[in-house]
Amino acid sequence: MRLGLVIDLDVCVGCHACAIACKEWNASGTTAPLTDYQPYGAEPSGVWFNRIRSYEVGDYPNNKTINFPMSCMHCEDADCVTVCPTGASYKRAEDGIVLVDQTKCMGCNYCSWACPYGARELDRESGTMKKCTLCIDRIYDTVMPVEERQPACVLTCPAHARMFGDMDDANSAVSVVIRERGGYQLMPELGYNPTNHYLPVRKATPISTDNMGKIGFKDRLKGIANKIVKR
Ligand code: SF4
Ligand code: SF4
């Protein structure tokens, strides 16, 4: 079994709900509480597992904002694990989730230098490394209803841009959508073989600029009607 996320870049609206849900769950759940520094002070900051980066691609008027949620990719060949001098970073054989044993971590930062995805953050308060756990304390919690045994970010996303499942199962929803939509790994050339995949943005039909700035008859009529109503 190889558990991971599929994120649909065509659908993500960059609302940050996933990052907030992740923060909320992991600050109050049972694994790796995410520290906040001065949460109510002048300069609040803290540790996050999930961050959304936004990019502008293309040239006006065919430009588009791409929102790119990023967290730990749970790589198959994870250098963060091999460089760790204490054995704190490890990959679970049974489901492929990469975790940090908080009791073994000495906060040396080697793993964060090794990670090309910027997935790891040092918690200054505990002096240990933190990263996405795929909400391991939710997905295996048999007390929860089955439909809630998913990462908090997946459950929260209002756009349904995120999916969770087993990449090793060819018939799982995540495997099917990766096949059908041409899902891809981020920076495969680095050879880390990340479990998480992204679904590409669909090609938009270019908007013609010919009539931009010219007001049509209908719009003029609407303008006159609005002026009358205002009076
Ligand atoms: S910061 Fe912790 S997990 Fe990362 S390499 Fe050092 S000891 Fe290992
Ligand atoms: S909650 Fe969904 S739509 Fe919002 S930023 Fe996260 S992935 Fe994108």
mmCIF file with all atom_site columns, N, CA, C and O and ligand atoms in Angstrom, residues 12-18 52 69 157-159 161-162, ligand 2:
data_model
loop_
_atom_site.group_PDB
_atom_site.id
_atom_site.type_symbol
_atom_site.label_atom_id
_atom_site.label_alt_id
_atom_site.label_comp_id
_atom_site.label_asym_id
_atom_site.label_entity_id
_atom_site.label_seq_id
_atom_site.pdbx_PDB_ins_code
_atom_site.Cartn_x
_atom_site.Cartn_y
_atom_site.Cartn_z
_atom_site.occupancy
_atom_site.B_iso_or_equiv
_atom_site.pdbx_formal_charge
_atom_site.auth_seq_id
_atom_site.auth_comp_id
_atom_site.auth_asym_id
_atom_site.auth_atom_id
_atom_site.pdbx_PDB_model_num
ATOM   1  N  N   . CYS A 1 12  ? -8.269  23.892 -7.778 1.00 0.00 ? 12  CYS A N   1
ATOM   2  C  CA  . CYS A 1 12  ? -7.863  24.608 -6.556 1.00 0.00 ? 12  CYS A CA  1
ATOM   3  C  C   . CYS A 1 12  ? -8.024  26.113 -6.754 1.00 0.00 ? 12  CYS A C   1
ATOM   4  O  O   . CYS A 1 12  ? -7.522  26.679 -7.718 1.00 0.00 ? 12  CYS A O   1
ATOM   5  N  N   . VAL A 1 13  ? -8.759  26.729 -5.815 1.00 0.00 ? 13  VAL A N   1
ATOM   6  C  CA  . VAL A 1 13  ? -9.008  28.177 -5.923 1.00 0.00 ? 13  VAL A CA  1
ATOM   7  C  C   . VAL A 1 13  ? -8.104  28.982 -4.986 1.00 0.00 ? 13  VAL A C   1
ATOM   8  O  O   . VAL A 1 13  ? -8.244  30.195 -4.877 1.00 0.00 ? 13  VAL A O   1
ATOM   9  N  N   . GLY A 1 14  ? -7.200  28.299 -4.306 1.00 0.00 ? 14  GLY A N   1
ATOM   10 C  CA  . GLY A 1 14  ? -6.240  29.008 -3.448 1.00 0.00 ? 14  GLY A CA  1
ATOM   11 C  C   . GLY A 1 14  ? -6.870  29.649 -2.227 1.00 0.00 ? 14  GLY A C   1
ATOM   12 O  O   . GLY A 1 14  ? -6.384  30.677 -1.757 1.00 0.00 ? 14  GLY A O   1
ATOM   13 N  N   . CYS A 1 15  ? -7.912  29.024 -1.700 1.00 0.00 ? 15  CYS A N   1
ATOM   14 C  CA  . CYS A 1 15  ? -8.626  29.624 -0.566 1.00 0.00 ? 15  CYS A CA  1
ATOM   15 C  C   . CYS A 1 15  ? -7.914  29.393 0.770  1.00 0.00 ? 15  CYS A C   1
ATOM   16 O  O   . CYS A 1 15  ? -8.287  29.976 1.780  1.00 0.00 ? 15  CYS A O   1
ATOM   17 N  N   . HIS A 1 16  ? -6.952  28.478 0.813  1.00 0.00 ? 16  HIS A N   1
ATOM   18 C  CA  . HIS A 1 16  ? -6.153  28.152 1.998  1.00 0.00 ? 16  HIS A CA  1
ATOM   19 C  C   . HIS A 1 16  ? -6.938  27.364 3.058  1.00 0.00 ? 16  HIS A C   1
ATOM   20 O  O   . HIS A 1 16  ? -6.465  27.198 4.173  1.00 0.00 ? 16  HIS A O   1
ATOM   21 N  N   . ALA A 1 17  ? -8.148  26.907 2.702  1.00 0.00 ? 17  ALA A N   1
ATOM   22 C  CA  . ALA A 1 17  ? -8.937  26.140 3.684  1.00 0.00 ? 17  ALA A CA  1
ATOM   23 C  C   . ALA A 1 17  ? -8.187  24.874 4.102  1.00 0.00 ? 17  ALA A C   1
ATOM   24 O  O   . ALA A 1 17  ? -8.234  24.477 5.273  1.00 0.00 ? 17  ALA A O   1
ATOM   25 N  N   . CYS A 1 18  ? -7.495  24.244 3.144  1.00 0.00 ? 18  CYS A N   1
ATOM   26 C  CA  . CYS A 1 18  ? -6.776  23.006 3.454  1.00 0.00 ? 18  CYS A CA  1
ATOM   27 C  C   . CYS A 1 18  ? -5.657  23.272 4.459  1.00 0.00 ? 18  CYS A C   1
ATOM   28 O  O   . CYS A 1 18  ? -5.440  22.486 5.388  1.00 0.00 ? 18  CYS A O   1
ATOM   29 N  N   . ILE A 1 52  ? 0.187   26.992 0.429  1.00 0.00 ? 52  ILE A N   1
ATOM   30 C  CA  . ILE A 1 52  ? -0.299  27.175 -0.947 1.00 0.00 ? 52  ILE A CA  1
ATOM   31 C  C   . ILE A 1 52  ? 0.496   28.306 -1.583 1.00 0.00 ? 52  ILE A C   1
ATOM   32 O  O   . ILE A 1 52  ? 0.516   29.426 -1.072 1.00 0.00 ? 52  ILE A O   1
ATOM   33 N  N   . PRO A 1 69  ? -0.896  23.931 -3.940 1.00 0.00 ? 69  PRO A N   1
ATOM   34 C  CA  . PRO A 1 69  ? -0.734  23.455 -2.555 1.00 0.00 ? 69  PRO A CA  1
ATOM   35 C  C   . PRO A 1 69  ? 0.430   22.474 -2.462 1.00 0.00 ? 69  PRO A C   1
ATOM   36 O  O   . PRO A 1 69  ? 0.576   21.599 -3.310 1.00 0.00 ? 69  PRO A O   1
ATOM   37 N  N   . CYS A 1 157 ? -11.490 20.737 1.837  1.00 0.00 ? 157 CYS A N   1
ATOM   38 C  CA  . CYS A 1 157 ? -11.417 21.494 0.567  1.00 0.00 ? 157 CYS A CA  1
ATOM   39 C  C   . CYS A 1 157 ? -12.806 21.715 -0.032 1.00 0.00 ? 157 CYS A C   1
ATOM   40 O  O   . CYS A 1 157 ? -13.480 20.774 -0.449 1.00 0.00 ? 157 CYS A O   1
ATOM   41 N  N   . PRO A 1 158 ? -13.249 22.974 -0.103 1.00 0.00 ? 158 PRO A N   1
ATOM   42 C  CA  . PRO A 1 158 ? -14.607 23.239 -0.611 1.00 0.00 ? 158 PRO A CA  1
ATOM   43 C  C   . PRO A 1 158 ? -14.724 23.005 -2.116 1.00 0.00 ? 158 PRO A C   1
ATOM   44 O  O   . PRO A 1 158 ? -15.819 22.841 -2.635 1.00 0.00 ? 158 PRO A O   1
ATOM   45 N  N   . ALA A 1 159 ? -13.572 22.991 -2.799 1.00 0.00 ? 159 ALA A N   1
ATOM   46 C  CA  . ALA A 1 159 ? -13.594 22.809 -4.252 1.00 0.00 ? 159 ALA A CA  1
ATOM   47 C  C   . ALA A 1 159 ? -13.400 21.339 -4.642 1.00 0.00 ? 159 ALA A C   1
ATOM   48 O  O   . ALA A 1 159 ? -13.408 21.009 -5.814 1.00 0.00 ? 159 ALA A O   1
ATOM   49 N  N   . ALA A 1 161 ? -10.685 19.715 -4.519 1.00 0.00 ? 161 ALA A N   1
ATOM   50 C  CA  . ALA A 1 161 ? -9.463  19.666 -5.327 1.00 0.00 ? 161 ALA A CA  1
ATOM   51 C  C   . ALA A 1 161 ? -8.516  18.579 -4.834 1.00 0.00 ? 161 ALA A C   1
ATOM   52 O  O   . ALA A 1 161 ? -7.514  18.302 -5.489 1.00 0.00 ? 161 ALA A O   1
ATOM   53 N  N   . ARG A 1 162 ? -8.812  17.989 -3.685 1.00 0.00 ? 162 ARG A N   1
ATOM   54 C  CA  . ARG A 1 162 ? -7.858  17.051 -3.091 1.00 0.00 ? 162 ARG A CA  1
ATOM   55 C  C   . ARG A 1 162 ? -8.482  15.669 -2.940 1.00 0.00 ? 162 ARG A C   1
ATOM   56 O  O   . ARG A 1 162 ? -9.637  15.545 -2.544 1.00 0.00 ? 162 ARG A O   1
HETATM 57 S  S1  . SF4 B 2 .   ? -8.850  24.011 0.230  1.00 0.00 ? 2   SF4 B S1  1
HETATM 58 FE FE1 . SF4 B 2 .   ? -8.872  23.181 -1.850 1.00 0.00 ? 2   SF4 B FE1 1
HETATM 59 S  S2  . SF4 B 2 .   ? -9.281  24.952 -3.121 1.00 0.00 ? 2   SF4 B S2  1
HETATM 60 FE FE2 . SF4 B 2 .   ? -8.642  25.755 -1.143 1.00 0.00 ? 2   SF4 B FE2 1
HETATM 61 S  S3  . SF4 B 2 .   ? -6.403  26.060 -1.345 1.00 0.00 ? 2   SF4 B S3  1
HETATM 62 FE FE3 . SF4 B 2 .   ? -6.694  24.012 -0.505 1.00 0.00 ? 2   SF4 B FE3 1
HETATM 63 S  S4  . SF4 B 2 .   ? -6.734  22.618 -2.284 1.00 0.00 ? 2   SF4 B S4  1
HETATM 64 FE FE4 . SF4 B 2 .   ? -7.027  24.707 -3.042 1.00 0.00 ? 2   SF4 B FE4 1
#
